[in-house]
Short mmCIF file of the C-alpha atoms (twelve columns), coordinates in Angstrom:
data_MODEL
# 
_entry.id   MODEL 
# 
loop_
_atom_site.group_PDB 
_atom_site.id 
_atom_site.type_symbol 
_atom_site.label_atom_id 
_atom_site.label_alt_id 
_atom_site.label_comp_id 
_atom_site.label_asym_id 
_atom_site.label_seq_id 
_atom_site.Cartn_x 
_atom_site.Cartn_y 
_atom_site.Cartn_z 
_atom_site.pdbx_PDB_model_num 
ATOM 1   C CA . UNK A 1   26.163 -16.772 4.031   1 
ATOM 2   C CA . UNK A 2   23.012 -18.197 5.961   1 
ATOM 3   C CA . UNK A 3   20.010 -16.934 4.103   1 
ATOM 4   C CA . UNK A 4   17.591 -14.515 6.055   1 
ATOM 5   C CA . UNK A 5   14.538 -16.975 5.709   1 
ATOM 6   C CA . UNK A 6   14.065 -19.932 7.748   1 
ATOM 7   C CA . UNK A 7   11.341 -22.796 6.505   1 
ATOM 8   C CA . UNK A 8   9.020  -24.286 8.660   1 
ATOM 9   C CA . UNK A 9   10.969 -27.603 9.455   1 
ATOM 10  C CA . UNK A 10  13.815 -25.955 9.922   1 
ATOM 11  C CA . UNK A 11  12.730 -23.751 12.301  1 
ATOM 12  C CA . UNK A 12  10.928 -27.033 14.168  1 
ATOM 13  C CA . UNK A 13  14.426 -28.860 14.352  1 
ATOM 14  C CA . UNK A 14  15.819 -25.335 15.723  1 
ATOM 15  C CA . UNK A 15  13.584 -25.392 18.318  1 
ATOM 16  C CA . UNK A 16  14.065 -28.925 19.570  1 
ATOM 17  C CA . UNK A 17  17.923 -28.652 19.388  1 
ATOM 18  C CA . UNK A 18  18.767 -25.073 20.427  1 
ATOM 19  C CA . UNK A 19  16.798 -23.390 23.850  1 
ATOM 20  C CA . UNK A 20  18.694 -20.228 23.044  1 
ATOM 21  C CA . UNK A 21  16.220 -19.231 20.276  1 
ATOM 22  C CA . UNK A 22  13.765 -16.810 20.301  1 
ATOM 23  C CA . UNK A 23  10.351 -16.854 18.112  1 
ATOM 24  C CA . UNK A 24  8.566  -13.667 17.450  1 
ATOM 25  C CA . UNK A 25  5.300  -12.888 16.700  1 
ATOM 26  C CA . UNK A 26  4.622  -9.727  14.451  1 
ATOM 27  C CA . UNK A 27  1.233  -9.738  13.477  1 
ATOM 28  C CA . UNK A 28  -0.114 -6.536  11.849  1 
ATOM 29  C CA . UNK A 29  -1.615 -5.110  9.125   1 
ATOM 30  C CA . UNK A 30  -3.166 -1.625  8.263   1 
ATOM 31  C CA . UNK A 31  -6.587 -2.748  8.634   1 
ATOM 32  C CA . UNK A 32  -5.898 -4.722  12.226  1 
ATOM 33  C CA . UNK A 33  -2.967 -2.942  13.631  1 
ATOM 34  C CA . UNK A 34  -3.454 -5.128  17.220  1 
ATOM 35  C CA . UNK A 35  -2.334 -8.097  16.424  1 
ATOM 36  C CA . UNK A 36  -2.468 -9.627  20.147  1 
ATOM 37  C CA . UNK A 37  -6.118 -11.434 19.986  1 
ATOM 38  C CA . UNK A 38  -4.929 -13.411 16.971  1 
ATOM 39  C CA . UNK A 39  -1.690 -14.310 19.088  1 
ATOM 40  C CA . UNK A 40  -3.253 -15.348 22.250  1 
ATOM 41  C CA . UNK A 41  -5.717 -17.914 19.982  1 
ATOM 42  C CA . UNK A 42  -2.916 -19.334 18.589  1 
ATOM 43  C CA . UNK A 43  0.878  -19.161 17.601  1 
ATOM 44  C CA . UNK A 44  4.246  -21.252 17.251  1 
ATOM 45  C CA . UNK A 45  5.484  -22.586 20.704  1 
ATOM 46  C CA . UNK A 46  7.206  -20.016 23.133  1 
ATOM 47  C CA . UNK A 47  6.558  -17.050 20.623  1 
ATOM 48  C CA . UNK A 48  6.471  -13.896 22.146  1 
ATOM 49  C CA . UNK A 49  4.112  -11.140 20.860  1 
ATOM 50  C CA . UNK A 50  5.914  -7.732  19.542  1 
ATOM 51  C CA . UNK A 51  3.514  -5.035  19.071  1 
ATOM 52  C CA . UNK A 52  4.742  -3.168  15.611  1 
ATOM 53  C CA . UNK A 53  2.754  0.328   16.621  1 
ATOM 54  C CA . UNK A 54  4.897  0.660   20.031  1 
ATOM 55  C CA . UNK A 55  7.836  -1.368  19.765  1 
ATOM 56  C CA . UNK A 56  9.146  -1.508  16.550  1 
ATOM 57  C CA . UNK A 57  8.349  2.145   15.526  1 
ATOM 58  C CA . UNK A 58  7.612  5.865   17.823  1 
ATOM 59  C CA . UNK A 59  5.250  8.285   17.939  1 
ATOM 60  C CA . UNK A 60  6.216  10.874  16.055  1 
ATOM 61  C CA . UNK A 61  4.446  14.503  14.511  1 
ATOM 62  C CA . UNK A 62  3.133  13.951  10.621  1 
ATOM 63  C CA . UNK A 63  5.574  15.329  9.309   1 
ATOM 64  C CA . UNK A 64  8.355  12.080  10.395  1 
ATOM 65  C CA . UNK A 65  5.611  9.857   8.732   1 
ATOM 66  C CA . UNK A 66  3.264  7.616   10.501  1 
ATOM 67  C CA . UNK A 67  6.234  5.114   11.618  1 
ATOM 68  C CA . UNK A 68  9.365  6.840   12.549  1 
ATOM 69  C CA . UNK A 69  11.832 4.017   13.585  1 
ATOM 70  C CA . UNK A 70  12.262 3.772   17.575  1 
ATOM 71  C CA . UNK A 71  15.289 4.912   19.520  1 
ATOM 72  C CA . UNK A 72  17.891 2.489   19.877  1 
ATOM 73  C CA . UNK A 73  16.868 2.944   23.532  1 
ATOM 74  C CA . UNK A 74  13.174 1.896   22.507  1 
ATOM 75  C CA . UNK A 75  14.026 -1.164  20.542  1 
ATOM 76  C CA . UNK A 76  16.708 -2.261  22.788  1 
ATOM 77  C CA . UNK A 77  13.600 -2.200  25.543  1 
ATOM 78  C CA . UNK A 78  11.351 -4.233  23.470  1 
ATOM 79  C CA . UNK A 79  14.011 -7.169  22.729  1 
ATOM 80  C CA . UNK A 80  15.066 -7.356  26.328  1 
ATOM 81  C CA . UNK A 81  11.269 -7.402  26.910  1 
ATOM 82  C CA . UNK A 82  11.013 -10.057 24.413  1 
ATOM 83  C CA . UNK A 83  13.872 -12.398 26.188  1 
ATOM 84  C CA . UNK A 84  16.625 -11.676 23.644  1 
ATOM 85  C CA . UNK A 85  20.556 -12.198 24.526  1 
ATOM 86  C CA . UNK A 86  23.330 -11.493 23.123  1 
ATOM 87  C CA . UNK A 87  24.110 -14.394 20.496  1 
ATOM 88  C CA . UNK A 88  20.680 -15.476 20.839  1 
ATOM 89  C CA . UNK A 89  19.406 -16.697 17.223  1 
ATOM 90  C CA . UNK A 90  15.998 -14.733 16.360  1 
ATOM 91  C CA . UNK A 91  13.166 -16.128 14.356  1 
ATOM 92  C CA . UNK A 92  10.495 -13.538 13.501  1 
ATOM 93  C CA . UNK A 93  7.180  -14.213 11.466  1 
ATOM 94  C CA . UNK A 94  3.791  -12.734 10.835  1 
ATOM 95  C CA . UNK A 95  0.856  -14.129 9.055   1 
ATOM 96  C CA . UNK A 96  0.560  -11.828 5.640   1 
ATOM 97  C CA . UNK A 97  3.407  -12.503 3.586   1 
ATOM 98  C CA . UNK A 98  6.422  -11.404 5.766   1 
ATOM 99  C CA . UNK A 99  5.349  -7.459  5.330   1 
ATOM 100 C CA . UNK A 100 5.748  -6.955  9.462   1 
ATOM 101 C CA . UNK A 101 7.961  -9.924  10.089  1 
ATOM 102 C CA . UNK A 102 10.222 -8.149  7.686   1 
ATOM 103 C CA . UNK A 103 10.021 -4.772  9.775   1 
ATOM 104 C CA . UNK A 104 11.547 -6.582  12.568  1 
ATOM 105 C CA . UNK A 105 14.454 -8.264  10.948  1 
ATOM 106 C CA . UNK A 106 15.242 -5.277  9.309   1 
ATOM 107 C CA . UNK A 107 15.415 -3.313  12.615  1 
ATOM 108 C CA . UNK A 108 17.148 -5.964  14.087  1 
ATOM 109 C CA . UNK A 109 19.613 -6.871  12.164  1 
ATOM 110 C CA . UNK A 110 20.487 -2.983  11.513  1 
ATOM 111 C CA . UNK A 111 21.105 -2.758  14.829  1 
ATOM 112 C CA . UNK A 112 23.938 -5.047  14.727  1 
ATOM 113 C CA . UNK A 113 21.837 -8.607  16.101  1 
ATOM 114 C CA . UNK A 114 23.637 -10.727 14.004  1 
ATOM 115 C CA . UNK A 115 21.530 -13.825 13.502  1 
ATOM 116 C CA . UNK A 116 17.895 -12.904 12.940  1 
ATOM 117 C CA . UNK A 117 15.659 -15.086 10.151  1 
ATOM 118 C CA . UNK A 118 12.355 -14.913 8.950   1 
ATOM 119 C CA . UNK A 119 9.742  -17.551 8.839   1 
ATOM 120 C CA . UNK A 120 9.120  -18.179 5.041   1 
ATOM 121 C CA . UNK A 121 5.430  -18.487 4.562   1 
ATOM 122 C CA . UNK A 122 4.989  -17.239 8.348   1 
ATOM 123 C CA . UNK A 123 2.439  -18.794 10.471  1 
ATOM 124 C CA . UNK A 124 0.678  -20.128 7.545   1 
ATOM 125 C CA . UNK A 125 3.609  -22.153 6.503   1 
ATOM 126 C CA . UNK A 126 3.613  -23.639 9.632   1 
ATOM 127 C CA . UNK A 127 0.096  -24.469 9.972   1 
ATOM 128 C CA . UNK A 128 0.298  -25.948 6.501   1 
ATOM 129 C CA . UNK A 129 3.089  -28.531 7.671   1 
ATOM 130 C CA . UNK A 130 1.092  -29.534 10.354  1 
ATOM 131 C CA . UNK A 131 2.737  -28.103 12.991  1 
ATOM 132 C CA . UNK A 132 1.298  -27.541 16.458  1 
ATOM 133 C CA . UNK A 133 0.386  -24.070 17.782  1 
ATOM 134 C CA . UNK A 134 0.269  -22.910 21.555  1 
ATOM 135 C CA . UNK A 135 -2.522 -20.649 22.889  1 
ATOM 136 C CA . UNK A 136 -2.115 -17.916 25.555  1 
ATOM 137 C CA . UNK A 137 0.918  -15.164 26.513  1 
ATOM 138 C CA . UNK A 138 4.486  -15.986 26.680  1 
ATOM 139 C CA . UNK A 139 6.131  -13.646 28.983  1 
ATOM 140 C CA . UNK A 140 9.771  -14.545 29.266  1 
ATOM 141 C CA . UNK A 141 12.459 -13.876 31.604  1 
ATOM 142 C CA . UNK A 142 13.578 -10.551 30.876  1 
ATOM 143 C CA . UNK A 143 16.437 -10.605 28.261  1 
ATOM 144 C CA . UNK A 144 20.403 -8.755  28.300  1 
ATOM 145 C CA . UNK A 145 20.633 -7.858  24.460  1 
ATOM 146 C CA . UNK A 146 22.827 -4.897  23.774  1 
ATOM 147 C CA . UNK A 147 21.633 -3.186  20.502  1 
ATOM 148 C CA . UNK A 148 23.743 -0.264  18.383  1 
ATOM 149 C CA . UNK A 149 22.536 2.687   16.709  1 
ATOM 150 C CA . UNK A 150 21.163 1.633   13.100  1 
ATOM 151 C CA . UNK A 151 24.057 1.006   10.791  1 
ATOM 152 C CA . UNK A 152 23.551 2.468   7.388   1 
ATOM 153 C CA . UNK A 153 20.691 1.311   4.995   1 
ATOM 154 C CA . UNK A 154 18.578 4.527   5.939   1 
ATOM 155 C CA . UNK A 155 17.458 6.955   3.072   1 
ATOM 156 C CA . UNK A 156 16.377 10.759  4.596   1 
ATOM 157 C CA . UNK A 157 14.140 12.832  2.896   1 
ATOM 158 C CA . UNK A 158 16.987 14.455  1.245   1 
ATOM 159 C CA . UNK A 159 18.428 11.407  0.073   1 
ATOM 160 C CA . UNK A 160 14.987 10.262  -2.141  1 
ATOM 161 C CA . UNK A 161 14.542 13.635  -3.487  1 
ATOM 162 C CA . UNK A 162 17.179 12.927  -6.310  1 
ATOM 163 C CA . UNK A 163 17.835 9.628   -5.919  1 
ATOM 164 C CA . UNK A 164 16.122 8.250   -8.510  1 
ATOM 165 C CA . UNK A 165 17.878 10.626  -11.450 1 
ATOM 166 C CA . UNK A 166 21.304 8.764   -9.417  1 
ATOM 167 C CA . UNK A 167 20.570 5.332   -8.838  1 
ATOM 168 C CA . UNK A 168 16.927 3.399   -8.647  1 
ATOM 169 C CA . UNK A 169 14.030 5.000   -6.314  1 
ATOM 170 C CA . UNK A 170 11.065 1.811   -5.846  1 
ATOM 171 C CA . UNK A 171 7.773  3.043   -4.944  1 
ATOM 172 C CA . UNK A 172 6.679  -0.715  -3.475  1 
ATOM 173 C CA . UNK A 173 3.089  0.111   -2.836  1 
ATOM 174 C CA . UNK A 174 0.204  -0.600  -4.971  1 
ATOM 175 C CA . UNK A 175 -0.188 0.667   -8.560  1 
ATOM 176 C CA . UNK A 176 -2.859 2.741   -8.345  1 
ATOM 177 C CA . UNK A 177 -1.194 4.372   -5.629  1 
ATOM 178 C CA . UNK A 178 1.825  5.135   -7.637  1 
ATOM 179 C CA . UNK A 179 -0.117 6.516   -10.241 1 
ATOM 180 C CA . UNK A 180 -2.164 8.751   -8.081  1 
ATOM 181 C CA . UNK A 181 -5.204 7.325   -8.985  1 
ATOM 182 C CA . UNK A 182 -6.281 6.225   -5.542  1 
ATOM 183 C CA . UNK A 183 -4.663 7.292   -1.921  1 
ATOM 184 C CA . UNK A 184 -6.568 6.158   0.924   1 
ATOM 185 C CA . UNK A 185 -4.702 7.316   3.806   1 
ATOM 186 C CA . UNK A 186 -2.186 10.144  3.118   1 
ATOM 187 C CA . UNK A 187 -3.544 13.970  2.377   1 
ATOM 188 C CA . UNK A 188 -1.571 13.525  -1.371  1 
ATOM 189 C CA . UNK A 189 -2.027 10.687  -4.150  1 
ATOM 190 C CA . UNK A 190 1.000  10.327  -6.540  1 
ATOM 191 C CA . UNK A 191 4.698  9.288   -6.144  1 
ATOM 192 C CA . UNK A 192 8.324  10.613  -5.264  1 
ATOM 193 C CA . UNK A 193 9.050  11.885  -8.887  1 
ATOM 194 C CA . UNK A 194 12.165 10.038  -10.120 1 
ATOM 195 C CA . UNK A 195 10.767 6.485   -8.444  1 
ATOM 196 C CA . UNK A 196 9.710  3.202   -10.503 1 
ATOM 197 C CA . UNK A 197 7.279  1.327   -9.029  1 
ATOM 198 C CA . UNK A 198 7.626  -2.127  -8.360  1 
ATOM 199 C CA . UNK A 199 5.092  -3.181  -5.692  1 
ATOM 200 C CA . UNK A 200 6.457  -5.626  -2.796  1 
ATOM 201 C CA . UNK A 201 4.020  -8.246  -3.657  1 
ATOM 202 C CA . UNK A 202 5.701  -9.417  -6.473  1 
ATOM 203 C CA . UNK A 203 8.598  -11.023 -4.991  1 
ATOM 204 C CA . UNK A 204 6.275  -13.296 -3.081  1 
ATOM 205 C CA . UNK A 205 4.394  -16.192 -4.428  1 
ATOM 206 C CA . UNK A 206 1.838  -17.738 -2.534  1 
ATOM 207 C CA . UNK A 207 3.217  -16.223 0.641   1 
ATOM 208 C CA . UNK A 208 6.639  -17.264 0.268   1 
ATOM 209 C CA . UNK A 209 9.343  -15.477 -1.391  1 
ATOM 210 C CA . UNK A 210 10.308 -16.348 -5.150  1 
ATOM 211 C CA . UNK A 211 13.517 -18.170 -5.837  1 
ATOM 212 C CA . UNK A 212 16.834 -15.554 -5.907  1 
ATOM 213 C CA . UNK A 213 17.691 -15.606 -9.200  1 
ATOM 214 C CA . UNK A 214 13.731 -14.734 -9.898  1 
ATOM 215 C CA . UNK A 215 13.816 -11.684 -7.956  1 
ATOM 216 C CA . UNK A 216 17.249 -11.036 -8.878  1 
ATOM 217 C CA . UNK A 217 14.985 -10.678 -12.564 1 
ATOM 218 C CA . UNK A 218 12.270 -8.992  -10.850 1 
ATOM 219 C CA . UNK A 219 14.739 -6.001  -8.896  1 
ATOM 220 C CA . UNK A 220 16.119 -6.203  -12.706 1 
ATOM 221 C CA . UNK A 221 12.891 -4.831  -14.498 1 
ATOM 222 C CA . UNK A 222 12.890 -1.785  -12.682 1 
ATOM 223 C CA . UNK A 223 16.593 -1.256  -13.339 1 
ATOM 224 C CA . UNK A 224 17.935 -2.334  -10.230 1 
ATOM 225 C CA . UNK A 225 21.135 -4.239  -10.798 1 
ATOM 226 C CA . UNK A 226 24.634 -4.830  -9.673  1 
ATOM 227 C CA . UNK A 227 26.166 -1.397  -9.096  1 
ATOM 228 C CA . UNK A 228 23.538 0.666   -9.169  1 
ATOM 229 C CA . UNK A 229 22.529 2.598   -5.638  1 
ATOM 230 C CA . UNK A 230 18.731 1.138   -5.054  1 
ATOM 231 C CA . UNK A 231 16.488 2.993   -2.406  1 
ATOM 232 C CA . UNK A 232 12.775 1.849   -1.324  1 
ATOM 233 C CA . UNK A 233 10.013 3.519   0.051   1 
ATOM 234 C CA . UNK A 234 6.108  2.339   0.771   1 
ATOM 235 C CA . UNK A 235 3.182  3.841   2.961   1 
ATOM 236 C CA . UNK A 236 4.908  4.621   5.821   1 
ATOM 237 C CA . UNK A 237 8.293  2.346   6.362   1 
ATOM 238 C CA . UNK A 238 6.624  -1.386  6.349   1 
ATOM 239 C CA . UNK A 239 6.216  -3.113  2.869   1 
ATOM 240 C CA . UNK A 240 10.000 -1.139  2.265   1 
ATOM 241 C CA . UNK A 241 11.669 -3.484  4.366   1 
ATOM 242 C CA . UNK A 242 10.061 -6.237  2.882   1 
ATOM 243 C CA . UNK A 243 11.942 -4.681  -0.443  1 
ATOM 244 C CA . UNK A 244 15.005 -4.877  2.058   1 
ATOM 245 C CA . UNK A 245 14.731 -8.249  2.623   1 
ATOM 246 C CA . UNK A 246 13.958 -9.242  -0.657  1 
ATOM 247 C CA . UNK A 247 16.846 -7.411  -2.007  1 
ATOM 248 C CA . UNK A 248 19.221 -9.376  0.069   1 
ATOM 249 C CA . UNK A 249 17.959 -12.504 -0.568  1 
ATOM 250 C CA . UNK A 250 18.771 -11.584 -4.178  1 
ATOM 251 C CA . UNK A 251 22.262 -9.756  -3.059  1 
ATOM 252 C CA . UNK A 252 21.206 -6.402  -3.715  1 
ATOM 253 C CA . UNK A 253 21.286 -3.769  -1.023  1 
ATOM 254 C CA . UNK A 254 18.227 -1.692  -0.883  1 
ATOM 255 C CA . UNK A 255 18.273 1.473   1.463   1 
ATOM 256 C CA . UNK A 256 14.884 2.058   3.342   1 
ATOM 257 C CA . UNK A 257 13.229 5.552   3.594   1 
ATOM 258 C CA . UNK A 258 11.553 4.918   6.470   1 
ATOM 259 C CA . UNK A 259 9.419  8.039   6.456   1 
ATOM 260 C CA . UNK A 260 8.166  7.337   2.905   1 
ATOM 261 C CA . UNK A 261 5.191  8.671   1.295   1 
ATOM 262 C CA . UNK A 262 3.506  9.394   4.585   1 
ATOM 263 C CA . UNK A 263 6.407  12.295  5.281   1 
ATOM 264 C CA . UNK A 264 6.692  13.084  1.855   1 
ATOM 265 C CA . UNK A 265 2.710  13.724  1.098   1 
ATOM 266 C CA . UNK A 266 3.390  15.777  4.489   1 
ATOM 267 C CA . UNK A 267 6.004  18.011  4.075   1 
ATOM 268 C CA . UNK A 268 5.202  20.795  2.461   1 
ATOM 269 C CA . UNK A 269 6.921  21.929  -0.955  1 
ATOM 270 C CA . UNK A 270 7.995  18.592  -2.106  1 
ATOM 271 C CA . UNK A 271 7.299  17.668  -5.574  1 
ATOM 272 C CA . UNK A 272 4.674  15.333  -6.455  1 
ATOM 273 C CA . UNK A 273 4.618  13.014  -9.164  1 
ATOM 274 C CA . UNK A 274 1.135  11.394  -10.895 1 
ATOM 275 C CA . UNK A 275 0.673  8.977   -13.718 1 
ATOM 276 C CA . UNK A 276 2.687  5.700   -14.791 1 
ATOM 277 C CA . UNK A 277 6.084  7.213   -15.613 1 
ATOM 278 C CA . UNK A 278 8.687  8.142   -13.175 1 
ATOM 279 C CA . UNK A 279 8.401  12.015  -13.911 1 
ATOM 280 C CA . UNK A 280 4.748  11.666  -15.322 1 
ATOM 281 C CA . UNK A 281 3.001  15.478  -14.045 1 
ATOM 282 C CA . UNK A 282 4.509  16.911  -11.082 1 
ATOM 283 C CA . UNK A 283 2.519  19.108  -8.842  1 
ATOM 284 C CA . UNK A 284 3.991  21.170  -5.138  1 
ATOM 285 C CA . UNK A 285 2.421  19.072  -2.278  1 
# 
């Protein structure tokens, strides 16, 4: 099976060999959601810029989370937009350890695109081997992609609420987050009750992701092994694909709630959990 990460040099001998490849550019983060001046100042040849608010998630009411995934309508917009065709290979990067890049692929390849990678070490890793970059907008010629509905890997609301007395619920964002001890964006600190956490970050190093046999270990710690169901959830849908991704690159399927804690803090009557245990004290949000 061809893993879902692509390095740098790689991705350089794609380019030269194969004109029926398309680069995206996913940069975003929660303190710079616009990630379009950084593109236009520089990014790898012929990438086209995807904007992660608008194209790769909807507006939606509070209570679907702050990133409800797009219609297949939506998204299947957006890659024609971005010059994708059908058997088209798809590279997609970002420049903060694959968190948005990850987003993408996840979509993507959910949606039944077949051959969609990731940049390992994103822009940086490309920078770092010395690789040119190209300034301004790319604005293709307007792709023919055909996308289907998403295709299982999707945890509701429902799902999470006992999943983790079932199989293994990972709360991926930061610890003190988990624990309740600090929530700076959603109305509720704490966690699902029933979830581990076992923040994304780890199964990066230096902005590339750890071996497979070392996350394999890492999924491992928070009881996630071979035959158990594993779920993820995050802020608002992000960092849990990056679980995703990290899961398959250590063969372990990882269902994404994509609402996550931003739906859950905002739905009222859900159970809250605070403190460094799965169950810890549980409150009624």
């Amino acid at each position: 099976m061809t893993s879902p990460l692509i390095s740098a040099q790689e991705l350089a001998d794609l380019l030269r060999r194969d004109p029926n490849v398309r680069v995206l550019d996913v940069r975003w983060r929660l303190d710079e959601p616009e990630g379009r001046p950084a593109y236009l100042d520089g990014h790898v040849p012929n990438a086209v810029y995807v904007d992660l608010e608008h194209e790769l998630a909807r507006r939606g009411d509070p209570g679907e989370g702050r990133h409800p995934l797009p219609t297949r309508e939506q998204l299947e917009d957006a890659a024609r937009r971005w010059g994708v065709n059908a058997g088209d290979q798809v590279v997609v990067y970002d420049d903060l350890q694959s968190i948005a890049a990850a987003r993408a692929w996840w979509l993507l390849t959910r949606s039944s695109l077949p051959r969609v990678r990731v940049l390992d070490g994103g822009l940086r890793a490309w920078v770092a081997e010395g690789y040119a970059l190209e300034t301004g907008d790319v604005q293709p010629r307007r792709g023919t992609v055909a996308l289907d509905e998403i295709d299982g890997g999707v945890a509701g609301i429902d799902d999470v609420e006992d999943w983790g007395w079932r199989g293994v619920l990972l709360d991926v964002r930061a610890p003190e987050r988990y624990r309740g001890e600090s929530e700076p964006i959603d109305p509720i600190a704490g966690h699902i009750p029933g979830a581990r956490n076992l923040p994304t970050t780890v199964h990066v190093r230096a902005g590339r992701f750890r071996e497979p046999d070392e996350l394999r270990a890492v999924f491992a710690s928070a009881g996630a092994a071979d035959g158990v169901s594993v779920a993820a959830y995050c802020g608002s849908g992000i960092a849990a694909t990056h679980t995703a991704l990290a899961g398959a690159l250590a063969g372990i399927e990882v269902a994404v709630y994509p609402g996550s804690w931003s739906q859950w803090s905002n739905t009222r009557g859900r159970l809250v959990a605070v403190g460094s245990t799965p169950s810890a004290e549980v409150v009624t949000a």
